[in-house]
Coordinates of N, CA and C in Angstrom, one line a residue:
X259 N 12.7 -46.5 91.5 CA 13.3 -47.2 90.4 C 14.8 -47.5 90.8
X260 N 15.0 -48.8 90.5 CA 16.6 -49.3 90.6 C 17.5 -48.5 89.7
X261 N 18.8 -48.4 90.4 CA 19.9 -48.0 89.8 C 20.4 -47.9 88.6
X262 N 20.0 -49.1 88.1 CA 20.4 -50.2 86.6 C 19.1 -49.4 86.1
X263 N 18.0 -49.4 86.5 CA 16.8 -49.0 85.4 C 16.8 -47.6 85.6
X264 N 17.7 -46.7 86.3 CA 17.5 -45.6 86.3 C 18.7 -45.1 84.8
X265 N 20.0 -45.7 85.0 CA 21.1 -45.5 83.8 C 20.5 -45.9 82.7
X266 N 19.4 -47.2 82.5 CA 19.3 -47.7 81.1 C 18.1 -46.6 80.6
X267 N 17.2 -45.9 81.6 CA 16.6 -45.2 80.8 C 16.9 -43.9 80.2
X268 N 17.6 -43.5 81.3 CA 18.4 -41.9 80.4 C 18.9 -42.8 79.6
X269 N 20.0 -43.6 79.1 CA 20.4 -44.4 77.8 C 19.4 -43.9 76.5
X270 N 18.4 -44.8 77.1 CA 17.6 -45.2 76.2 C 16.6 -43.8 75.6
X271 N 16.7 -43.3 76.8 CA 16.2 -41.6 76.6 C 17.0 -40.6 75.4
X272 N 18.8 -41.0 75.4 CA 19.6 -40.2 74.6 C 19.6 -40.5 73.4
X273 N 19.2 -42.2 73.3 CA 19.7 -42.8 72.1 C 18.0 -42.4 70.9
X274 N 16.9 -41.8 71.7 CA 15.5 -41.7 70.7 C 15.7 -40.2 70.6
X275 N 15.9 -39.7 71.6 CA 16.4 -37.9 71.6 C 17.2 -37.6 70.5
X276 N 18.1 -38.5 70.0 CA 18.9 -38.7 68.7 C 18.8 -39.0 67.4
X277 N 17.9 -39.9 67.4 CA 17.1 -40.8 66.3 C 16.1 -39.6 66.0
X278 N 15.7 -39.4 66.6 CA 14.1 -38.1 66.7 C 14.6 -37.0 65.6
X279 N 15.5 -36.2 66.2 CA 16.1 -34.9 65.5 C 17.1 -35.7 64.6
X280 N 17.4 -36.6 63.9 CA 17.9 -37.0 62.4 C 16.3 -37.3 61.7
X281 N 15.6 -38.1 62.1 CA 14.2 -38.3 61.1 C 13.7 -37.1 61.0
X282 N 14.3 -36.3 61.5 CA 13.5 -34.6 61.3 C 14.1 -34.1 60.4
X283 N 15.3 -34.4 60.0 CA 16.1 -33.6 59.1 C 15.6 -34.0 57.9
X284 N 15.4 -32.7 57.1 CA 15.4 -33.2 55.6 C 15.9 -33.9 54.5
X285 N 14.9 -34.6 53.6 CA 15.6 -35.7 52.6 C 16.0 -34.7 51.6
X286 N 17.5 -35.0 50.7 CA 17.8 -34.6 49.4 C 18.1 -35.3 48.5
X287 N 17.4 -35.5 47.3 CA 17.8 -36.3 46.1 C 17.8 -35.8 45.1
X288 N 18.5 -36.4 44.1 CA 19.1 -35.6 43.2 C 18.6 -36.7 41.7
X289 N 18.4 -35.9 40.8 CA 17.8 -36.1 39.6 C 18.4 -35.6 38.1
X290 N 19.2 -36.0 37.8 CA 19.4 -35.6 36.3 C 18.6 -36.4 35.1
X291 N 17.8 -34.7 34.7 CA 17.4 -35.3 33.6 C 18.1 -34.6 32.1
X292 N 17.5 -35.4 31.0 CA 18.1 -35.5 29.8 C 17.2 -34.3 29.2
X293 N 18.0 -33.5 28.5 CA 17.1 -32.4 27.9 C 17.5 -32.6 26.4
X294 N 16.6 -32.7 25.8 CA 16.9 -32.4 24.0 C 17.2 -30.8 23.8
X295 N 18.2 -30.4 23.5 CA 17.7 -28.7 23.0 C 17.7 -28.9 21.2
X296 N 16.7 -27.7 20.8 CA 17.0 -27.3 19.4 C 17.7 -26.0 19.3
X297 N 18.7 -26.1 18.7 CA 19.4 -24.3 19.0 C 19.5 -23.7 17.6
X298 N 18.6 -22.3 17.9 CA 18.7 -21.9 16.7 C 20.0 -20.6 16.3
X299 N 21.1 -21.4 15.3 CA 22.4 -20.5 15.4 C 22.3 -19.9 14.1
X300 N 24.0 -18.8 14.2 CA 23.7 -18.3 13.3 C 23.9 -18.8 11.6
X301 N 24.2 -19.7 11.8 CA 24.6 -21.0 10.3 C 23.4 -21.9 10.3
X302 N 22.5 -21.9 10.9 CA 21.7 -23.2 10.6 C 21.1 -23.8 12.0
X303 N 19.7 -24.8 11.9 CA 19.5 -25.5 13.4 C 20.6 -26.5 13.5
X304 N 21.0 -26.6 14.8 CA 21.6 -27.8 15.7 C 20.5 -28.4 16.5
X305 N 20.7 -29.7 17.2 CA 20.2 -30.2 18.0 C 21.6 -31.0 19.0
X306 N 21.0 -31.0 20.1 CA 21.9 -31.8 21.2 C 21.0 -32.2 22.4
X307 N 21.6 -33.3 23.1 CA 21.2 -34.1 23.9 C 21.8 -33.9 25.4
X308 N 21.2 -32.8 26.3 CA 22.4 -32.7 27.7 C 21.7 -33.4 28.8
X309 N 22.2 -34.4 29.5 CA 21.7 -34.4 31.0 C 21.9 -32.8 31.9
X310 N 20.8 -32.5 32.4 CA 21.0 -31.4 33.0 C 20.9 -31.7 35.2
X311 N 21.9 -31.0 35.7 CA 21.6 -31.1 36.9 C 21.3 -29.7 37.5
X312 N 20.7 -29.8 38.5 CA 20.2 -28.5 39.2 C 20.2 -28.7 40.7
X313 N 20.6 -28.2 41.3 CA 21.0 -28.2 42.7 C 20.4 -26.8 43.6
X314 N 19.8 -26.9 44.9 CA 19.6 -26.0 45.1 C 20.3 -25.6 46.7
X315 N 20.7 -24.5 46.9 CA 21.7 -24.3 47.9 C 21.2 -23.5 49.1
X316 N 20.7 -23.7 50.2 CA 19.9 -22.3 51.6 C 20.9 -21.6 51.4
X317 N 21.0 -20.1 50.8 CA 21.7 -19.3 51.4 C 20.9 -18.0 51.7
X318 N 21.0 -17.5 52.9 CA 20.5 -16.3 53.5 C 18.4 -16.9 53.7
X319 N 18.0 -15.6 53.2 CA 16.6 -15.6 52.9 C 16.1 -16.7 51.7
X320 N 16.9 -16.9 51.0 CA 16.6 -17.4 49.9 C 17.7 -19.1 49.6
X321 N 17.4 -19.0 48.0 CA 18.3 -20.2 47.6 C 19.1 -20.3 46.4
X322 N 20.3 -20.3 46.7 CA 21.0 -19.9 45.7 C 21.4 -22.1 44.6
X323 N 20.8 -21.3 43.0 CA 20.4 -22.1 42.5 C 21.4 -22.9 41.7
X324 N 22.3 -23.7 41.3 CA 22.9 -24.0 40.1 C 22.9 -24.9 39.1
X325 N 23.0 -24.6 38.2 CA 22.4 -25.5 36.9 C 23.7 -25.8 36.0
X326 N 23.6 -27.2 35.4 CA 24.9 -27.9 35.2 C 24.5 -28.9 34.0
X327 N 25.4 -28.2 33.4 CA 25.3 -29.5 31.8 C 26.2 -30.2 32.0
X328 N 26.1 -31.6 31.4 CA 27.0 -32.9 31.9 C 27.2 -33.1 30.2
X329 N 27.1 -32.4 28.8 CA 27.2 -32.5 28.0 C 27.3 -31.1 27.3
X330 N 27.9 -31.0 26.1 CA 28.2 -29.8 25.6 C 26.8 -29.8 24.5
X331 N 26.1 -28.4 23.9 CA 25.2 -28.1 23.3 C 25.8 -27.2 21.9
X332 N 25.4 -27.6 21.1 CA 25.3 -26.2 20.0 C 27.0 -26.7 19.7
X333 N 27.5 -25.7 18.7 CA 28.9 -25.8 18.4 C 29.3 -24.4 17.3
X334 N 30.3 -24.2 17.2 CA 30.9 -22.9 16.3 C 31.4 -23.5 15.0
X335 N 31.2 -22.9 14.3 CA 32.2 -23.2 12.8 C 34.0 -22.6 12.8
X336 N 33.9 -21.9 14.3 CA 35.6 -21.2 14.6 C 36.1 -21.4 15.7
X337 N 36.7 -21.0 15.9 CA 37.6 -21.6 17.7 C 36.7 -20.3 18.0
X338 N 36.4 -20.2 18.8 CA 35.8 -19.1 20.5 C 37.0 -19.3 21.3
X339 N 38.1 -17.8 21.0 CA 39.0 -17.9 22.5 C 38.6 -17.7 23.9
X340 N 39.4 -17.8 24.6 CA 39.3 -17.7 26.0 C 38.4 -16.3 26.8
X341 N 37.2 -16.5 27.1 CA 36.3 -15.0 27.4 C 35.8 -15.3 26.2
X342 N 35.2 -15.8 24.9 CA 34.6 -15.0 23.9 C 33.2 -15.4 23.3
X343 N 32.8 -16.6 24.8 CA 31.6 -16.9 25.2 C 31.1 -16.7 26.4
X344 N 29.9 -16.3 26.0 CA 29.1 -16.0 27.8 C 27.6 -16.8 27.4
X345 N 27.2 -17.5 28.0 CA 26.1 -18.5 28.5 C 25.3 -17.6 29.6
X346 N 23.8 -18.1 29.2 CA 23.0 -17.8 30.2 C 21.6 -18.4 30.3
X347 N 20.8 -18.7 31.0 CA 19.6 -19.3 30.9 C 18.3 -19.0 31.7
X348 N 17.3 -19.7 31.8 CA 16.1 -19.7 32.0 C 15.7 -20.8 32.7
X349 N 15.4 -21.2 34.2 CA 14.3 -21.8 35.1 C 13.3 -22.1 35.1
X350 N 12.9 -22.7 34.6 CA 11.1 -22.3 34.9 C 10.4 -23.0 36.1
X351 N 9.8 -22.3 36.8 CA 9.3 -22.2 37.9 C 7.4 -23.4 37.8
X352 N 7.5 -24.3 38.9 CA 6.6 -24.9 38.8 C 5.7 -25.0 40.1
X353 N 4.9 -25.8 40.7 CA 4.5 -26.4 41.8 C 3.2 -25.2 42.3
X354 N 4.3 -24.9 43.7 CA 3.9 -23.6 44.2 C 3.8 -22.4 43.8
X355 N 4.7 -22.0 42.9 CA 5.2 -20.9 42.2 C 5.4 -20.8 40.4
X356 N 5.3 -20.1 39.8 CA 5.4 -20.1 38.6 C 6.3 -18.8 38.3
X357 N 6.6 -18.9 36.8 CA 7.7 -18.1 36.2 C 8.6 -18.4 36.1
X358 N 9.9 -17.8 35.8 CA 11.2 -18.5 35.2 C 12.2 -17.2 36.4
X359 N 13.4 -18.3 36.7 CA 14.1 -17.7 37.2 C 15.7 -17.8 36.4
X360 N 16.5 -16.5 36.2 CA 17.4 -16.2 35.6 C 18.4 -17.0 36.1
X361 N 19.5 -17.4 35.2 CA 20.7 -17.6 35.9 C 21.6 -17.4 35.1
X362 N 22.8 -17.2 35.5 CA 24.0 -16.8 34.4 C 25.2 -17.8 34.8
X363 N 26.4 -17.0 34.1 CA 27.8 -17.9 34.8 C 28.9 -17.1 33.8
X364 N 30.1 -17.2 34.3 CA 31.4 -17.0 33.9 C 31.4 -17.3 32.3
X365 N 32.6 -16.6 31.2 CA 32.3 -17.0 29.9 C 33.9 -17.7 29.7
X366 N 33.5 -18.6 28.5 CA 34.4 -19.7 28.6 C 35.7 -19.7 28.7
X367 N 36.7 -20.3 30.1 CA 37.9 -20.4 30.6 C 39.2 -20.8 29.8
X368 N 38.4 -21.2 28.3 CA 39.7 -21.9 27.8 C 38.9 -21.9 26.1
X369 N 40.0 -22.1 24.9 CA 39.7 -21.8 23.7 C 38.6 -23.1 23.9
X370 N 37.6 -22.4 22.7 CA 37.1 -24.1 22.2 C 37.2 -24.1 21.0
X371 N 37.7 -25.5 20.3 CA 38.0 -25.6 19.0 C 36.8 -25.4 18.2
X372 N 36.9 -25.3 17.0 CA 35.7 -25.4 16.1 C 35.1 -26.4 15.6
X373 N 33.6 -26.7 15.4 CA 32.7 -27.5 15.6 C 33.1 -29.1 16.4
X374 N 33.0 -28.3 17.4 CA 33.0 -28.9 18.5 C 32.5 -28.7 19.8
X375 N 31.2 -29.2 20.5 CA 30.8 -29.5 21.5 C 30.6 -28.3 22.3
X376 N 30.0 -27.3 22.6 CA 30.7 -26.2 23.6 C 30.2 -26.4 24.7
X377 N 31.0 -26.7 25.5 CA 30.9 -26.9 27.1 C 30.2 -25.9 27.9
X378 N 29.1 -25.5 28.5 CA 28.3 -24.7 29.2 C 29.0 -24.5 31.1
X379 N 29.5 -23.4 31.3 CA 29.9 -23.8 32.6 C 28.6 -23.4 33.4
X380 N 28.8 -23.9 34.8 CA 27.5 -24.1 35.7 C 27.0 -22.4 35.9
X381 N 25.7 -22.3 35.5 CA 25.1 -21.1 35.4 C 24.6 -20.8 37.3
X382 N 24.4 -20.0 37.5 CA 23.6 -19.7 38.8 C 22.5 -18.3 38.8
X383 N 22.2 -18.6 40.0 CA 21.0 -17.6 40.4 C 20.4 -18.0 42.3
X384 N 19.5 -16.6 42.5 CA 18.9 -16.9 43.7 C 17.0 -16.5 43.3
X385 N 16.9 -17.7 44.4 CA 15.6 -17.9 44.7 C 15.1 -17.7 45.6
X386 N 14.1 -16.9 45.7 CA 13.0 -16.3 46.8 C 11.9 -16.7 46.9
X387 N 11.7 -17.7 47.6 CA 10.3 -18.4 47.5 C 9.3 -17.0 48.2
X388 N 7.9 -17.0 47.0 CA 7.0 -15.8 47.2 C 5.6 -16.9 48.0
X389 N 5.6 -18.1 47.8 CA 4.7 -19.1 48.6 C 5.2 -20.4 48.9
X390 N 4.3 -20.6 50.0 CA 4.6 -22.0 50.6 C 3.9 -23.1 50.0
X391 N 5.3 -24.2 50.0 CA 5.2 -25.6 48.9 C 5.7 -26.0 48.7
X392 N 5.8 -26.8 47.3 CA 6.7 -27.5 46.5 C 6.8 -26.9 45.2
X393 N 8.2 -26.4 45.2 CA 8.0 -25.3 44.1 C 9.5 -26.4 43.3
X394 N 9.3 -26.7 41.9 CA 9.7 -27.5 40.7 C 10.7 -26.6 39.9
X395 N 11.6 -26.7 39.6 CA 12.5 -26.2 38.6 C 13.3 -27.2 37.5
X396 N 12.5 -26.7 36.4 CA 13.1 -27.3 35.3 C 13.6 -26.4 34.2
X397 N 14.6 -26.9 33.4 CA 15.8 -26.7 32.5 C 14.5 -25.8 31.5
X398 N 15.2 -24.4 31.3 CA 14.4 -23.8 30.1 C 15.2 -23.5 29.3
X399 N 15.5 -22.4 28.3 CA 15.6 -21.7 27.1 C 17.4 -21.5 27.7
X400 N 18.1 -21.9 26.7 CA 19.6 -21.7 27.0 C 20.2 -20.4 25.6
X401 N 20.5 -19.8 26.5 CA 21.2 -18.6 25.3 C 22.9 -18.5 25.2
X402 N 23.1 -18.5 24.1 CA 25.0 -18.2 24.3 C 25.2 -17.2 23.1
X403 N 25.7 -16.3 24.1 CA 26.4 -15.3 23.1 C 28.1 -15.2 22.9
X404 N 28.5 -15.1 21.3 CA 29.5 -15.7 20.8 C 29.7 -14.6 19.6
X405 N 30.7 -14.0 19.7 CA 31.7 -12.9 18.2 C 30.5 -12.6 18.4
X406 N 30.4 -11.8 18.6 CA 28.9 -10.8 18.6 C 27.3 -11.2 17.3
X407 N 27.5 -12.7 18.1 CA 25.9 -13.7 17.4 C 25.7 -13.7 19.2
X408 N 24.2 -14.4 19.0 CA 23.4 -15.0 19.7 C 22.8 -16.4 19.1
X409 N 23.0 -17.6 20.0 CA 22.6 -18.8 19.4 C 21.2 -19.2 20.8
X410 N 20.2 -19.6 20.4 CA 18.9 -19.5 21.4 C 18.8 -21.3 21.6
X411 N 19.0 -22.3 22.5 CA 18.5 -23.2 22.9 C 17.3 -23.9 23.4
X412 N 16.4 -24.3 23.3 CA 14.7 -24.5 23.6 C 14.9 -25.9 23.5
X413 N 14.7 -26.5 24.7 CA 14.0 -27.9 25.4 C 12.8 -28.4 24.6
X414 N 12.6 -29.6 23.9 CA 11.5 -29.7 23.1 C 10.9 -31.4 23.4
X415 N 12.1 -31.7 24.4 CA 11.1 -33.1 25.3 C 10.3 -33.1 26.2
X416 N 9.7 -31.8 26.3 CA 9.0 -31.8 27.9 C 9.6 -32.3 28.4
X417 N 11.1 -32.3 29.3 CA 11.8 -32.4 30.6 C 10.8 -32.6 31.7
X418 N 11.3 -33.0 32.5 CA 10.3 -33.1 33.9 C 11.3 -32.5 34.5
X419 N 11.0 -31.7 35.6 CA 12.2 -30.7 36.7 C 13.4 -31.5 37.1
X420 N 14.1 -30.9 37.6 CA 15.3 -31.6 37.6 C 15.6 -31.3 39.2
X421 N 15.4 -30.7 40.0 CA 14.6 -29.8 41.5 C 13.3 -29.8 41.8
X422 N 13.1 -30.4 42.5 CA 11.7 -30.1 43.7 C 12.1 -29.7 45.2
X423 N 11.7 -28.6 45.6 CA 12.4 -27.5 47.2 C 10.6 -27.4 47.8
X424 N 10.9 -28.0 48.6 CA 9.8 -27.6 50.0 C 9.7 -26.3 50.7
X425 N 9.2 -25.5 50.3 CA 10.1 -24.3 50.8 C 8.6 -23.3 51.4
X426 N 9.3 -22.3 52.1 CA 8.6 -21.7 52.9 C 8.2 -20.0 52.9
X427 N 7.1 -19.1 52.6 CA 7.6 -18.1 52.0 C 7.8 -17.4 53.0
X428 N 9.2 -16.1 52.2 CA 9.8 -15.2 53.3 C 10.9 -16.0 54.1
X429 N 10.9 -17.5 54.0 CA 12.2 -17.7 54.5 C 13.5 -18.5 53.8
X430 N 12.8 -18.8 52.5 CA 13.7 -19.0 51.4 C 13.6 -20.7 51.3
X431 N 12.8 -21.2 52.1 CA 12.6 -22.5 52.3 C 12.9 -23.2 53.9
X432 N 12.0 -24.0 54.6 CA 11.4 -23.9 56.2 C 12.4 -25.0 56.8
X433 N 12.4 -25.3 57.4 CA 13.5 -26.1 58.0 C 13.0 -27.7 57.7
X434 N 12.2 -27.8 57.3 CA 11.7 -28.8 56.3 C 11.7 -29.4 55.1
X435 N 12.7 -28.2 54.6 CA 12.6 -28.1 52.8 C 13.2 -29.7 52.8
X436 N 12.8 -30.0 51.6 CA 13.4 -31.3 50.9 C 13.4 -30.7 49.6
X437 N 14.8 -31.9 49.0 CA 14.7 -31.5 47.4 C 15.0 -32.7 47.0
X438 N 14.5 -32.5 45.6 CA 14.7 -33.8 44.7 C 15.5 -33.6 43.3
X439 N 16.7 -33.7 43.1 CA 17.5 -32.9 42.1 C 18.5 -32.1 42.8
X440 N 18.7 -31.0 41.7 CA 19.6 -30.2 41.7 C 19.3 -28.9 41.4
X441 N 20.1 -26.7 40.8 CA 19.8 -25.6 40.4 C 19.8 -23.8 40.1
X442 N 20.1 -22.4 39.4 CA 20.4 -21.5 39.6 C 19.6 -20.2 39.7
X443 N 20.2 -18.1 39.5 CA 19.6 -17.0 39.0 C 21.3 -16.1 38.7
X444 N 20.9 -14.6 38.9 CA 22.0 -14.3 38.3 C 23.2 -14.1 39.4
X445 N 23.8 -14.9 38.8 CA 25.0 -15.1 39.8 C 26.0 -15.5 39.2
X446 N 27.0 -15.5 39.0 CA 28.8 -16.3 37.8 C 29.2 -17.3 39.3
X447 N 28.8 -17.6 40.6 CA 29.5 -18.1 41.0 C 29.3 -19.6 40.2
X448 N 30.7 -20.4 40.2 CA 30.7 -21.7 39.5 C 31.0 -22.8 40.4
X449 N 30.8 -24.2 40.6 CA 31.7 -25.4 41.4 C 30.9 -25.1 42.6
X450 N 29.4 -25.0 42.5 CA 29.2 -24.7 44.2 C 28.8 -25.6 44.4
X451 N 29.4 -26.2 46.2 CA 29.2 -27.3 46.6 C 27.8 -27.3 47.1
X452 N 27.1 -29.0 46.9 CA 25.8 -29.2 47.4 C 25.6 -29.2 48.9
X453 N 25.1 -28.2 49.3 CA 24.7 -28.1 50.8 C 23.2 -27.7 50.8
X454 N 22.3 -26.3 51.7 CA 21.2 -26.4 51.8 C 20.5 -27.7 52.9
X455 N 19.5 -27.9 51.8 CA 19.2 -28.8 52.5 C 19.7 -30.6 52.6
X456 N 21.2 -30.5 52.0 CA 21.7 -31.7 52.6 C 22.4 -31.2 53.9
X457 N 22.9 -29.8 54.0 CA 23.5 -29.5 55.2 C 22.6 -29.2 56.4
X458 N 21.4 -29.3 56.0 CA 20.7 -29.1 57.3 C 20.5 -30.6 57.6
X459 N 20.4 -31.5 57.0 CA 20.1 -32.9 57.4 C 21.3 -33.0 58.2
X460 N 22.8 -32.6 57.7 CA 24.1 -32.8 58.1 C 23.7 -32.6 59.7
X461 N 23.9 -31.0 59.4 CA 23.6 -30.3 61.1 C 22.9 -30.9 62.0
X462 N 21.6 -31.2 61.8 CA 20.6 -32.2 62.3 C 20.9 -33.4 63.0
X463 N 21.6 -34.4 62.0 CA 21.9 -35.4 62.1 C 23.1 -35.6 63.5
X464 N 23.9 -34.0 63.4 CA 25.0 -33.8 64.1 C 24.6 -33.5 65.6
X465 N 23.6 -32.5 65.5 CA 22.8 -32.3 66.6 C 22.3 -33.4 67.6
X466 N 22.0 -34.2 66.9 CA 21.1 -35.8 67.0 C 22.5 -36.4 67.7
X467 N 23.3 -36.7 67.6 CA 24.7 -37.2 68.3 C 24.7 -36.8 69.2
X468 N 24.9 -35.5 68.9 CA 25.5 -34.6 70.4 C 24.3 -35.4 71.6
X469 N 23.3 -34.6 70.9 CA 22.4 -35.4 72.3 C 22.7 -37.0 73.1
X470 N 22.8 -37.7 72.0 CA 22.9 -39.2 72.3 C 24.4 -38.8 73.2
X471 N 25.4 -38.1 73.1 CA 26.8 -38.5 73.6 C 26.9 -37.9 75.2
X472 N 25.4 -37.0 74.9 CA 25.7 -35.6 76.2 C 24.8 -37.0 77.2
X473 N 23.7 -37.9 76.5 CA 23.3 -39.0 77.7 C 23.9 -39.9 77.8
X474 N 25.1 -40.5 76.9 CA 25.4 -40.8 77.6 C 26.4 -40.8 78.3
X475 N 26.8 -39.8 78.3 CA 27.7 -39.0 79.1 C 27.1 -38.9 80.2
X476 N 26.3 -38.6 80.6 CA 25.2 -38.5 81.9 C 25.7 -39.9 82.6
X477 N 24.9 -41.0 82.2 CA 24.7 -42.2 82.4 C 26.4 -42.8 82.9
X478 N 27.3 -42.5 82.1 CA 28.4 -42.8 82.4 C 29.1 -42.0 83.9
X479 N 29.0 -40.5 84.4 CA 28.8 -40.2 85.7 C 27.8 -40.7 86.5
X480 N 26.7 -41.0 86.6 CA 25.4 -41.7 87.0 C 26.4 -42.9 87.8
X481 N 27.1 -43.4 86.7 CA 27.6 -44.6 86.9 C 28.8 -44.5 88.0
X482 N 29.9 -43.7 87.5 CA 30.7 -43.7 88.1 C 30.7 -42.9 89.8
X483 N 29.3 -41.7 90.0 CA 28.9 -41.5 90.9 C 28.4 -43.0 91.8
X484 N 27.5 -43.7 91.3 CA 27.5 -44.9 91.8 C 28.1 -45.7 92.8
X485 N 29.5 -45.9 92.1 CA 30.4 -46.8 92.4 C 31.1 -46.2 93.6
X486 N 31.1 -44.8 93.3 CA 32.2 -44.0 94.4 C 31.1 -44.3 95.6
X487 N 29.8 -43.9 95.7 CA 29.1 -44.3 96.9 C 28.8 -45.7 97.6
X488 N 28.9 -46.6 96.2 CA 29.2 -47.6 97.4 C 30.2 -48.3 97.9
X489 N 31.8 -47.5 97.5 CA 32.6 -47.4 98.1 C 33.3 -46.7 98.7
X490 N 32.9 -45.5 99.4 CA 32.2 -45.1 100.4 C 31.8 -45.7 101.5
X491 N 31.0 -46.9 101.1 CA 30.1 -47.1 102.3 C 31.2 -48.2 103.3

């Protein structure tokens, strides 16, 4: 093989070596859906309308989950000072797996005025995938405790999941996982950034470079080896 067809195929060798390990990396999409809640408080029923997002994050063995209202639910007849709400909820577990996974969060950062809106901050939790699949998580039963009441929230649109995770059991989800959405258990961390399995596509994707740079990096000494020998001659 000639010179020229020997550099253009390592090239062309680094540039699919590249492409190969990104199509491997997993897809993430993200889904908010609209939940109806009925909440039964201590004055009477409410109803409200939240988009819910759920995100799911690889951390360790498992997947740390968080769940996010993009709308406030339920409301007080009094201000609720600063701490004098705590929120928590309910997962429910679909696909591969079934049951509900817990999640919690921090209680409210700042007064809320009365009858008005109460802002839910992002609840979390971790997930342990027990089988291999596609295991679904959608928006369940939202609880908020307030001046020593309990107000109970229940989803009554049949929601469709708001998460779908490819996941793997015993390793928390396989280097394959995909998701579709967003998600939490008991955990107060809040604001957590979306990684998992968009950071493995990251990584992947990054990996996929390197290769392409290390050929042609090759190709480019190949070359300049070259030139020195037949100036040399």
């Amino acid at each position: 093989m000639s010179y020229r067809k020997r550099t253009a195929a390592l090239a062309s060798a680094a540039a699919l070596a590249g492409s190969a390990v990104w199509m491997a990396a997993p897809v993430a999409r993200a889904e908010v859906v609209d939940v109806n809640y009925q909440c039964k408080t201590p004055i009477g029923d409410k109803s409200a309308v939240s988009p819910i997002d759920i995100k799911g994050v690889k951390s360790g063995s498992g997947y740390r989950i968080t769940m996010s209202w993009q709308k406030g639910v339920s409301s007080s007849p009094v201000e609720l000072g600063k701490g004098a709400m705590t929120p928590s909820a309910t997962i429910a577990l679909g696909g591969a797996d079934s049951g509900t996974l817990a999640v919690s969060g921090p209680a409210n950062d700042a007064a809320i005025p009365a009858n008005t809106p109460i802002k839910i901050s992002d609840l979390s939790g971790t997930y342990t995938a027990k089988k291999s699949g596609e295991v679904t998580f959608t928006a369940g039963v939202l609880t908020i405790k307030a001046l020593g009441t309990t107000t109970t929230c229940t989803p009554t649109n049949d929601p469709g999941p708001s998460l779908t995770l490819d996941v793997s059991a015993g390793s928390g989800g396989g280097a394959g996982g995909s998701a579709q959405g967003g998600g939490s258990g008991e955990d107060t961390g809040a604001g957590l950034p979306q990684t998992g399995p968009e950071d493995s596509a990251v990584a992947l994707g990054t990996l996929g470079g390197t290769v392409l740079l290390a050929g042609a990096a090759g190709a480019l000494w190949l070359t300049r080896r070259h030139q020195g020998a037949r100036a040399g001659r």
